[in-house]
mmCIF file of C-alpha atoms in Angstrom:
data_model
loop_
_atom_site.group_PDB
_atom_site.id
_atom_site.type_symbol
_atom_site.label_atom_id
_atom_site.label_comp_id
_atom_site.label_asym_id
_atom_site.label_seq_id
_atom_site.Cartn_x
_atom_site.Cartn_y
_atom_site.Cartn_z
ATOM 1 C CA MET F 24 61.556 -17.313 139.341
ATOM 2 C CA VAL F 25 64.849 -16.673 141.036
ATOM 3 C CA ALA F 26 66.943 -13.708 140.052
ATOM 4 C CA ALA F 27 69.832 -15.941 139.018
ATOM 5 C CA LEU F 28 67.803 -17.051 136.021
ATOM 6 C CA LEU F 29 67.360 -13.489 134.896
ATOM 7 C CA THR F 30 70.889 -12.436 134.118
ATOM 8 C CA ALA F 31 69.950 -11.582 130.536
ATOM 9 C CA PRO F 32 67.076 -9.600 128.997
ATOM 10 C CA LEU F 33 64.315 -12.049 128.211
ATOM 11 C CA VAL F 34 62.436 -10.813 125.211
ATOM 12 C CA GLY F 35 60.574 -13.824 123.910
ATOM 13 C CA LEU F 36 59.517 -16.128 126.705
ATOM 14 C CA VAL F 37 57.115 -18.860 125.682
ATOM 15 C CA LEU F 38 54.505 -18.522 128.377
ATOM 16 C CA GLY F 39 52.872 -21.686 129.586
ATOM 17 C CA ALA F 40 54.898 -24.121 127.488
ATOM 18 C CA PRO F 41 54.480 -27.618 128.947
ATOM 19 C CA THR F 42 57.639 -28.915 130.568
ATOM 20 C CA ALA F 43 58.542 -32.562 130.979
ATOM 21 C CA GLN F 44 58.219 -33.316 134.687
ATOM 22 C CA ALA F 45 56.688 -36.789 134.887
ATOM 23 C CA ASP F 46 54.881 -39.448 132.930
ATOM 24 C CA PRO F 47 51.312 -38.860 131.699
ATOM 25 C CA ASP F 48 48.538 -39.360 134.239
ATOM 26 C CA PRO F 49 48.069 -43.164 134.438
ATOM 27 C CA ASN F 50 44.347 -42.658 135.126
ATOM 28 C CA LEU F 51 43.693 -40.683 131.931
ATOM 29 C CA THR F 52 43.338 -42.295 128.511
ATOM 30 C CA VAL F 53 42.368 -40.258 125.464
ATOM 31 C CA THR F 54 40.522 -42.312 122.856
ATOM 32 C CA ALA F 55 39.714 -39.563 120.346
ATOM 33 C CA ALA F 56 39.944 -35.806 119.891
ATOM 34 C CA ARG F 57 38.336 -33.398 117.452
ATOM 35 C CA ILE F 58 38.642 -29.746 116.455
ATOM 36 C CA ILE F 59 35.239 -28.675 115.119
ATOM 37 C CA ARG F 60 36.630 -26.465 112.395
ATOM 38 C CA THR F 61 37.570 -27.472 108.862
ATOM 39 C CA THR F 62 38.454 -24.052 107.439
ATOM 40 C CA PRO F 63 41.232 -21.634 108.474
ATOM 41 C CA VAL F 64 40.458 -19.236 111.314
ATOM 42 C CA ALA F 65 40.871 -15.602 110.256
ATOM 43 C CA VAL F 66 41.526 -13.331 113.224
ATOM 44 C CA SER F 67 42.838 -9.769 113.385
ATOM 45 C CA SER F 68 44.383 -7.438 115.955
ATOM 46 C CA LEU F 69 43.576 -8.178 119.604
ATOM 47 C CA ASN F 70 40.438 -10.175 118.851
ATOM 48 C CA THR F 71 39.972 -13.888 119.476
ATOM 49 C CA VAL F 72 37.804 -16.430 117.678
ATOM 50 C CA PRO F 73 36.318 -19.337 119.688
ATOM 51 C CA VAL F 74 36.774 -22.787 118.146
ATOM 52 C CA THR F 75 35.128 -25.886 119.622
ATOM 53 C CA VAL F 76 37.319 -28.763 120.813
ATOM 54 C CA GLU F 77 36.001 -32.205 121.794
ATOM 55 C CA VAL F 78 37.786 -35.027 123.587
ATOM 56 C CA ASP F 79 36.688 -38.615 124.242
ATOM 57 C CA ALA F 80 38.484 -39.915 127.296
ATOM 58 C CA LYS F 81 38.489 -42.327 130.225
ATOM 59 C CA TYR F 82 39.440 -40.957 133.625
ATOM 60 C CA THR F 83 39.537 -43.838 136.072
ATOM 61 C CA TRP F 84 40.857 -42.288 139.281
ATOM 62 C CA PRO F 85 38.643 -43.859 141.980
ATOM 63 C CA ASP F 86 37.992 -40.563 143.781
ATOM 64 C CA ALA F 87 37.367 -38.530 140.631
ATOM 65 C CA ASP F 88 34.766 -35.778 140.906
ATOM 66 C CA PRO F 89 31.886 -36.356 138.458
ATOM 67 C CA ASN F 90 32.381 -32.737 137.360
ATOM 68 C CA THR F 91 36.072 -33.244 136.514
ATOM 69 C CA THR F 92 37.219 -31.016 133.662
ATOM 70 C CA LEU F 93 39.998 -31.554 131.141
ATOM 71 C CA PHE F 94 41.978 -29.139 129.008
ATOM 72 C CA GLY F 95 43.604 -29.554 125.619
ATOM 73 C CA ILE F 96 47.049 -28.426 124.461
ATOM 74 C CA LEU F 97 47.575 -27.332 120.865
ATOM 75 C CA GLU F 98 51.192 -27.188 119.728
ATOM 76 C CA ARG F 99 52.513 -25.143 116.813
ATOM 77 C CA SER F 100 53.586 -27.252 113.827
ATOM 78 C CA ALA F 101 54.056 -24.465 111.249
ATOM 79 C CA GLY F 102 53.911 -20.702 110.883
ATOM 80 C CA SER F 103 55.489 -17.701 112.560
ATOM 81 C CA GLY F 104 53.106 -16.261 115.132
ATOM 82 C CA GLN F 105 54.343 -15.391 118.624
ATOM 83 C CA LEU F 106 52.502 -18.208 120.377
ATOM 84 C CA SER F 107 53.964 -21.703 120.368
ATOM 85 C CA TYR F 108 51.067 -23.243 122.285
ATOM 86 C CA LEU F 109 47.325 -22.717 122.592
ATOM 87 C CA PHE F 110 45.266 -23.992 125.515
ATOM 88 C CA THR F 111 41.580 -24.677 125.695
ATOM 89 C CA THR F 112 39.298 -23.353 128.371
ATOM 90 C CA PRO F 113 38.101 -26.136 130.725
ATOM 91 C CA LEU F 114 36.532 -28.967 128.739
ATOM 92 C CA LYS F 115 33.268 -30.019 130.418
ATOM 93 C CA ARG F 116 31.731 -33.470 130.115
ATOM 94 C CA TYR F 117 28.604 -33.510 127.947
ATOM 95 C CA ALA F 118 28.058 -37.254 127.528
ATOM 96 C CA GLY F 119 28.903 -40.533 129.224
ATOM 97 C CA THR F 120 30.601 -40.804 132.601
ATOM 98 C CA THR F 121 33.864 -39.535 134.018
ATOM 99 C CA ALA F 122 35.254 -43.051 133.610
ATOM 100 C CA ASN F 123 34.225 -43.134 129.936
ATOM 101 C CA GLY F 124 32.880 -39.900 128.565
ATOM 102 C CA LYS F 125 32.988 -37.028 126.114
ATOM 103 C CA TRP F 126 34.217 -33.513 126.967
ATOM 104 C CA ARG F 127 33.725 -30.267 125.093
ATOM 105 C CA GLY F 128 35.041 -26.712 125.314
ATOM 106 C CA ILE F 129 36.653 -23.978 123.241
ATOM 107 C CA VAL F 130 40.054 -22.620 122.361
ATOM 108 C CA ASN F 131 40.121 -18.835 121.995
ATOM 109 C CA VAL F 132 42.283 -18.278 118.927
ATOM 110 C CA PRO F 133 44.222 -14.950 118.715
ATOM 111 C CA SER F 134 46.015 -13.366 115.774
ATOM 112 C CA THR F 135 49.352 -14.163 117.459
ATOM 113 C CA ALA F 136 48.669 -17.857 116.770
ATOM 114 C CA ASN F 137 49.197 -17.284 113.045
ATOM 115 C CA GLY F 138 50.146 -20.659 111.553
ATOM 116 C CA LYS F 139 49.162 -24.293 112.057
ATOM 117 C CA PHE F 140 48.532 -26.040 115.387
ATOM 118 C CA GLU F 141 47.987 -29.671 116.335
ATOM 119 C CA LEU F 142 45.913 -30.883 119.277
ATOM 120 C CA THR F 143 48.630 -33.077 120.767
ATOM 121 C CA GLY F 144 47.777 -33.583 124.429
ATOM 122 C CA VAL F 145 45.124 -33.500 127.149
ATOM 123 C CA MET F 146 45.407 -33.002 130.900
ATOM 124 C CA VAL F 147 43.073 -33.200 133.887
ATOM 125 C CA GLY F 148 41.859 -29.967 135.449
ATOM 126 C CA GLN F 149 42.059 -26.550 133.873
ATOM 127 C CA TYR F 150 44.852 -24.717 132.118
ATOM 128 C CA TRP F 151 48.012 -24.686 134.255
ATOM 129 C CA PRO F 152 48.818 -23.092 136.684
ATOM 130 C CA GLY F 153 45.282 -23.497 137.909
ATOM 131 C CA SER F 154 45.156 -27.286 137.743
ATOM 132 C CA GLY F 155 48.100 -28.167 139.945
ATOM 133 C CA ASP F 156 48.559 -31.317 137.850
ATOM 134 C CA MET F 157 52.256 -32.224 137.754
ATOM 135 C CA THR F 158 51.967 -34.968 135.140
ATOM 136 C CA ASP F 159 52.832 -34.680 131.454
ATOM 137 C CA PRO F 160 50.054 -34.322 128.871
ATOM 138 C CA THR F 161 48.324 -37.526 127.797
ATOM 139 C CA PRO F 162 48.917 -37.925 124.038
ATOM 140 C CA VAL F 163 46.075 -37.815 121.539
ATOM 141 C CA PRO F 164 45.924 -41.100 119.596
ATOM 142 C CA GLY F 165 46.541 -41.311 115.863
ATOM 143 C CA VAL F 166 47.009 -38.240 113.698
ATOM 144 C CA PRO F 167 46.406 -35.119 115.837
ATOM 145 C CA PRO F 168 43.561 -32.820 114.730
ATOM 146 C CA THR F 169 44.880 -29.603 113.190
ATOM 147 C CA LEU F 170 43.855 -25.968 113.256
ATOM 148 C CA THR F 171 45.052 -23.363 110.760
ATOM 149 C CA VAL F 172 45.126 -19.708 111.816
ATOM 150 C CA VAL F 173 45.487 -16.673 109.575
ATOM 151 C CA GLY F 174 46.430 -13.867 111.934
ATOM 152 C CA THR F 175 46.710 -10.271 110.750
ATOM 153 C CA ASN F 176 47.496 -6.946 112.431
ATOM 154 C CA GLN F 177 49.265 -8.761 115.239
ATOM 155 C CA PRO F 178 50.324 -6.633 118.231
ATOM 156 C CA LYS F 179 53.920 -5.500 118.571
ATOM 157 C CA ILE F 180 55.113 -4.800 122.119
ATOM 158 C CA THR F 181 58.207 -2.780 122.957
ATOM 159 C CA ALA F 182 59.731 -1.466 126.181
ATOM 160 C CA ARG F 183 62.029 1.430 127.063
ATOM 161 C CA VAL F 184 63.720 1.302 130.472
ATOM 162 C CA ILE F 185 64.542 4.644 132.096
ATOM 163 C CA PRO F 186 67.394 5.009 133.012
ATOM 164 C CA ASP F 187 69.290 2.393 131.049
ATOM 165 C CA PRO F 188 71.311 0.853 132.599
ATOM 166 C CA VAL F 189 69.631 1.028 136.015
ATOM 167 C CA PRO F 190 72.030 1.945 138.861
ATOM 168 C CA PHE F 191 72.139 -0.438 141.818
ATOM 169 C CA GLY F 192 69.785 0.572 144.610
ATOM 170 C CA LYS F 193 67.760 2.912 142.398
ATOM 171 C CA GLY F 194 64.203 2.652 141.132
ATOM 172 C CA TYR F 195 63.349 2.822 137.448
ATOM 173 C CA SER F 196 60.507 3.229 134.991
ATOM 174 C CA ILE F 197 59.468 1.270 131.925
ATOM 175 C CA ARG F 198 57.582 2.869 129.081
ATOM 176 C CA TRP F 199 55.672 0.065 127.407
ATOM 177 C CA SER F 200 54.171 0.344 123.950
ATOM 178 C CA VAL F 201 51.577 -1.796 122.138
ATOM 179 C CA ILE F 202 50.979 -1.038 118.475
ATOM 180 C CA ASN F 203 49.738 -2.750 115.346
ATOM 181 C CA GLY F 204 52.807 -4.615 114.117
ATOM 182 C CA GLN F 205 51.495 -4.709 110.540
ATOM 183 C CA THR F 206 50.715 -1.014 110.113
ATOM 184 C CA GLY F 207 53.179 0.384 112.666
ATOM 185 C CA LYS F 208 50.372 2.532 114.101
ATOM 186 C CA PRO F 209 48.506 2.438 117.416
ATOM 187 C CA TYR F 210 45.190 0.653 117.589
ATOM 188 C CA GLY F 211 43.541 3.983 118.408
ATOM 189 C CA THR F 212 41.927 2.974 121.685
ATOM 190 C CA ARG F 213 43.020 2.412 125.255
ATOM 191 C CA LEU F 214 44.124 -1.192 125.714
ATOM 192 C CA LYS F 215 43.762 -3.322 128.826
ATOM 193 C CA VAL F 216 47.129 -4.813 129.769
ATOM 194 C CA ALA F 217 48.734 -6.595 132.703
ATOM 195 C CA LEU F 218 52.040 -5.242 134.029
ATOM 196 C CA GLU F 219 53.665 -7.959 136.114
ATOM 197 C CA ASN F 220 56.951 -9.064 137.688
ATOM 198 C CA ASP F 221 58.810 -12.219 138.637
ATOM 199 C CA ASN F 222 56.690 -15.416 138.749
ATOM 200 C CA ASN F 223 53.583 -13.581 137.586
ATOM 201 C CA CYS F 224 55.262 -13.210 134.195
ATOM 202 C CA VAL F 225 55.465 -16.965 133.614
ATOM 203 C CA GLU F 226 53.226 -18.794 136.079
ATOM 204 C CA ALA F 227 50.259 -16.859 137.440
ATOM 205 C CA PHE F 228 48.370 -15.021 134.739
ATOM 206 C CA GLY F 229 45.739 -12.628 136.025
ATOM 207 C CA GLY F 230 43.508 -10.046 134.492
ATOM 208 C CA PRO F 231 44.377 -6.544 133.310
ATOM 209 C CA ASN F 232 45.703 -4.066 135.853
ATOM 210 C CA ALA F 233 46.634 -1.108 133.636
ATOM 211 C CA LEU F 234 45.452 0.837 130.589
ATOM 212 C CA THR F 235 47.514 2.249 127.742
ATOM 213 C CA ASP F 236 46.724 5.644 126.306
ATOM 214 C CA THR F 237 45.204 5.865 122.834
ATOM 215 C CA ASN F 238 48.719 5.863 121.332
ATOM 216 C CA GLY F 239 49.452 2.507 122.942
ATOM 217 C CA TYR F 240 51.789 3.772 125.697
ATOM 218 C CA VAL F 241 51.745 3.013 129.401
ATOM 219 C CA THR F 242 54.517 3.911 131.860
ATOM 220 C CA LYS F 243 55.052 2.262 135.217
ATOM 221 C CA SER F 244 57.508 3.066 138.000
ATOM 222 C CA TYR F 245 59.245 0.169 139.746
ATOM 223 C CA PRO F 246 61.127 0.083 143.062
ATOM 224 C CA ALA F 247 64.787 -0.886 143.198
ATOM 225 C CA SER F 248 63.817 -4.230 144.764
ATOM 226 C CA LEU F 249 62.322 -5.450 141.465
ATOM 227 C CA ALA F 250 65.290 -4.670 139.241
ATOM 228 C CA ASP F 251 66.761 -8.179 139.483
ATOM 229 C CA TYR F 252 63.532 -9.870 138.420
ATOM 230 C CA LEU F 253 61.581 -10.308 135.237
ATOM 231 C CA ASN F 254 59.379 -7.424 134.087
ATOM 232 C CA CYS F 255 56.611 -7.997 131.570
ATOM 233 C CA LEU F 256 53.582 -6.664 129.783
ATOM 234 C CA GLN F 257 50.886 -9.197 128.954
ATOM 235 C CA LEU F 258 47.812 -8.913 126.774
ATOM 236 C CA PRO F 259 45.309 -10.865 128.895
ATOM 237 C CA SER F 260 43.049 -13.445 127.308
ATOM 238 C CA ASN F 261 41.291 -16.628 128.364
ATOM 239 C CA PRO F 262 42.924 -18.801 129.599
ATOM 240 C CA SER F 263 46.422 -17.398 128.921
ATOM 241 C CA PRO F 264 47.879 -14.176 127.455
ATOM 242 C CA LEU F 265 47.558 -13.696 123.699
ATOM 243 C CA GLY F 266 50.823 -11.774 123.603
ATOM 244 C CA TRP F 267 53.558 -10.447 125.897
ATOM 245 C CA LEU F 268 57.023 -9.028 126.230
ATOM 246 C CA SER F 269 59.305 -10.046 129.100
ATOM 247 C CA ILE F 270 62.555 -8.222 129.785
ATOM 248 C CA GLY F 271 65.408 -8.088 132.257
ATOM 249 C CA ILE F 272 66.956 -4.844 133.442
ATOM 250 C CA ASN F 273 70.408 -3.772 132.234
ATOM 251 C CA ARG F 274 73.001 -3.085 134.911
ATOM 252 C CA PRO F 275 76.216 -1.017 134.788
ATOM 253 C CA GLY F 276 79.558 -2.820 134.807
ATOM 254 C CA ILE F 277 81.143 -1.556 138.032
ATOM 255 C CA VAL F 278 84.536 -3.116 138.764
ATOM 256 C CA THR F 279 86.925 -2.586 141.655
ATOM 257 C CA ALA F 280 90.386 -4.156 141.842
ATOM 258 C CA THR F 281 93.270 -3.895 144.302
ATOM 259 C CA PRO F 282 96.690 -5.581 144.112
ATOM 260 C CA SER F 283 97.826 -7.444 147.230
ATOM 261 C CA LYS F 284 101.204 -5.673 146.905
ATOM 262 C CA THR F 285 102.217 -2.403 145.322
ATOM 263 C CA SER F 286 105.755 -3.632 144.621
ATOM 264 C CA ALA F 287 107.198 -7.080 143.995
ATOM 265 C CA PRO F 288 110.277 -8.736 142.462
ATOM 266 C CA VAL F 289 110.234 -9.139 138.685
ATOM 267 C CA GLY F 290 108.609 -12.431 137.702
ATOM 268 C CA SER F 291 106.835 -12.971 141.036
ATOM 269 C CA ILE F 292 103.071 -13.456 141.309
ATOM 270 C CA VAL F 293 100.954 -10.659 142.795
ATOM 271 C CA PRO F 294 97.275 -11.568 143.431
ATOM 272 C CA VAL F 295 94.804 -8.886 142.391
ATOM 273 C CA ASN F 296 91.534 -9.044 144.313
ATOM 274 C CA GLY F 297 88.392 -7.477 142.989
ATOM 275 C CA VAL F 298 84.612 -7.390 142.822
ATOM 276 C CA VAL F 299 82.050 -6.868 140.056
ATOM 277 C CA MET F 300 78.996 -5.239 141.621
ATOM 278 C CA GLY F 301 75.849 -7.303 141.269
ATOM 279 C CA ALA F 302 77.771 -10.578 141.068
ATOM 280 C CA PRO F 303 77.176 -11.603 137.428
ATOM 281 C CA THR F 304 78.070 -15.271 137.943
ATOM 282 C CA ASN F 305 80.699 -16.855 135.667
ATOM 283 C CA CYS F 306 81.247 -13.712 133.644
ATOM 284 C CA PRO F 307 84.902 -13.176 132.655
ATOM 285 C CA VAL F 308 87.220 -10.441 133.860
ATOM 286 C CA TYR F 309 90.564 -9.606 132.278
ATOM 287 C CA LEU F 310 93.708 -8.236 133.858
ATOM 288 C CA GLN F 311 95.117 -5.672 131.437
ATOM 289 C CA ARG F 312 98.583 -4.136 131.314
ATOM 290 C CA LEU F 313 99.428 -0.822 129.675
ATOM 291 C CA TYR F 314 101.840 -1.072 126.752
ATOM 292 C CA GLY F 315 103.242 2.220 125.589
ATOM 293 C CA ALA F 316 101.043 5.269 126.131
ATOM 294 C CA THR F 317 97.587 3.976 125.248
ATOM 295 C CA ALA F 318 97.535 0.244 124.386
ATOM 296 C CA TRP F 319 95.898 -2.007 127.008
ATOM 297 C CA ARG F 320 96.514 -5.741 126.492
ATOM 298 C CA ASN F 321 95.049 -8.724 128.316
ATOM 299 C CA VAL F 322 97.593 -10.542 130.485
ATOM 300 C CA GLY F 323 95.274 -12.691 132.613
ATOM 301 C CA THR F 324 91.679 -13.859 132.980
ATOM 302 C CA ALA F 325 89.340 -15.161 135.676
ATOM 303 C CA LYS F 326 85.623 -15.712 136.327
ATOM 304 C CA VAL F 327 83.322 -13.838 138.679
ATOM 305 C CA ARG F 328 82.333 -16.016 141.627
ATOM 306 C CA GLN F 329 78.719 -16.922 142.255
ATOM 307 C CA GLY F 330 76.997 -14.916 144.956
ATOM 308 C CA SER F 331 79.886 -12.649 145.938
ATOM 309 C CA GLY F 332 80.964 -11.159 142.614
ATOM 310 C CA LYS F 333 84.565 -11.561 143.729
ATOM 311 C CA PHE F 334 87.486 -12.594 141.549
ATOM 312 C CA VAL F 335 91.245 -13.062 141.832
ATOM 313 C CA LEU F 336 93.707 -12.357 139.017
ATOM 314 C CA ASN F 337 97.469 -12.805 139.034
ATOM 315 C CA ALA F 338 99.773 -9.990 137.975
ATOM 316 C CA GLN F 339 103.441 -10.725 137.237
ATOM 317 C CA PRO F 340 105.745 -7.711 136.942
ATOM 318 C CA ALA F 341 107.819 -8.175 133.788
ATOM 319 C CA TYR F 342 110.487 -5.558 134.417
ATOM 320 C CA LYS F 343 111.820 -3.175 137.008
ATOM 321 C CA GLY F 344 109.884 0.034 137.321
ATOM 322 C CA LEU F 345 106.287 1.236 137.620
ATOM 323 C CA ILE F 346 103.801 -0.921 135.666
ATOM 324 C CA TYR F 347 100.193 0.162 135.046
ATOM 325 C CA TYR F 348 97.306 -2.310 135.298
ATOM 326 C CA ARG F 349 93.529 -2.348 135.279
ATOM 327 C CA VAL F 350 90.747 -4.951 135.227
ATOM 328 C CA SER F 351 88.350 -5.018 132.279
ATOM 329 C CA PHE F 352 84.840 -6.474 132.472
ATOM 330 C CA PRO F 353 83.268 -7.089 129.042
ATOM 331 C CA ALA F 354 79.512 -6.851 128.503
ATOM 332 C CA CYS F 355 78.023 -10.047 129.907
ATOM 333 C CA TYR F 356 74.352 -11.057 130.138
ATOM 334 C CA ASN F 357 72.492 -7.873 131.117
ATOM 335 C CA TYR F 358 75.623 -6.159 132.483
ATOM 336 C CA ARG F 359 77.312 -3.398 130.502
ATOM 337 C CA ALA F 360 81.077 -3.355 130.029
ATOM 338 C CA GLY F 361 83.241 -1.615 132.598
ATOM 339 C CA VAL F 362 86.824 -1.152 133.773
ATOM 340 C CA SER F 363 88.385 -0.642 137.171
ATOM 341 C CA LYS F 364 90.486 2.321 138.137
ATOM 342 C CA THR F 365 94.095 2.045 136.995
ATOM 343 C CA PHE F 366 96.524 0.786 139.622
ATOM 344 C CA THR F 367 100.279 0.260 139.647
ATOM 345 C CA ILE F 368 102.727 -2.409 140.757
ATOM 346 C CA ARG F 369 106.418 -1.556 140.885
ATOM 347 C CA GLY F 370 108.714 -4.283 139.655
ATOM 348 C CA THR F 371 111.879 -4.561 141.792
#
């Protein structure tokens, strides 16, 4: 994921949500699908409950491997858990042929799936990103099978960035916390988590690479080079995380501004050139003029240019004498507010 997409803290990414890229695979037809569970699934804390999923399908690609697997996509239709989608593990054929057969596997249901899900689509391969299949899911015919989940003691993940905001060119630390969101207390044991960055937060989900302490805390130091990318904690599960928090890093609002002239005739235009460090694209900047002893008022506006962070504002001396100006940058995306040093233009 490119840094330009991460100009704001991202605190609720839906990991693994299918995105419309193409039509469904023309070689795959789903004739029936079943969730082998008629009662609600009760699941607590960081546990998962396996539920069997079956799919009847025809996969007619001429070069299809006889051991071709499928995977099912369950989409939230009601409820308030963190997850919007559930994915099955690879569905393996247990009857018939690849061209006309029956596949079976499981969906590992976590507490964060609290609510109701519908089995809406099927794809060839295994859960993305492992499959490499760039088609859309093949719809399940008729009324989709449903699964109801009663999730309790769901995990709550928080993050504290140190320092906040992070200066440019400096490393930083994040103190992550995982607690029981229902009781507000730690789970009382060390938890296996994955601390990732950039694409690994949304595309390539691996296994755990860190442990919390028994109070649910884990702190990691990051180099300055990662500050413009996504940072996340994931709670690994199979095939995708059962919970996560993804964040961007706050930056200071550092503004410099210099008038092209320090004196100009009254009413003439004086360009003011400046830069916002970090180049927060399309964020506004305001030219402000001092009225009286303390009142700063906006007298012009511009946008920060993509890539360079540069901007140009136009000052226009309103009277003869020394006039005080500055450039104000309001909080924008993950950048804090800031102001330039005061400068003067003498009206003549």
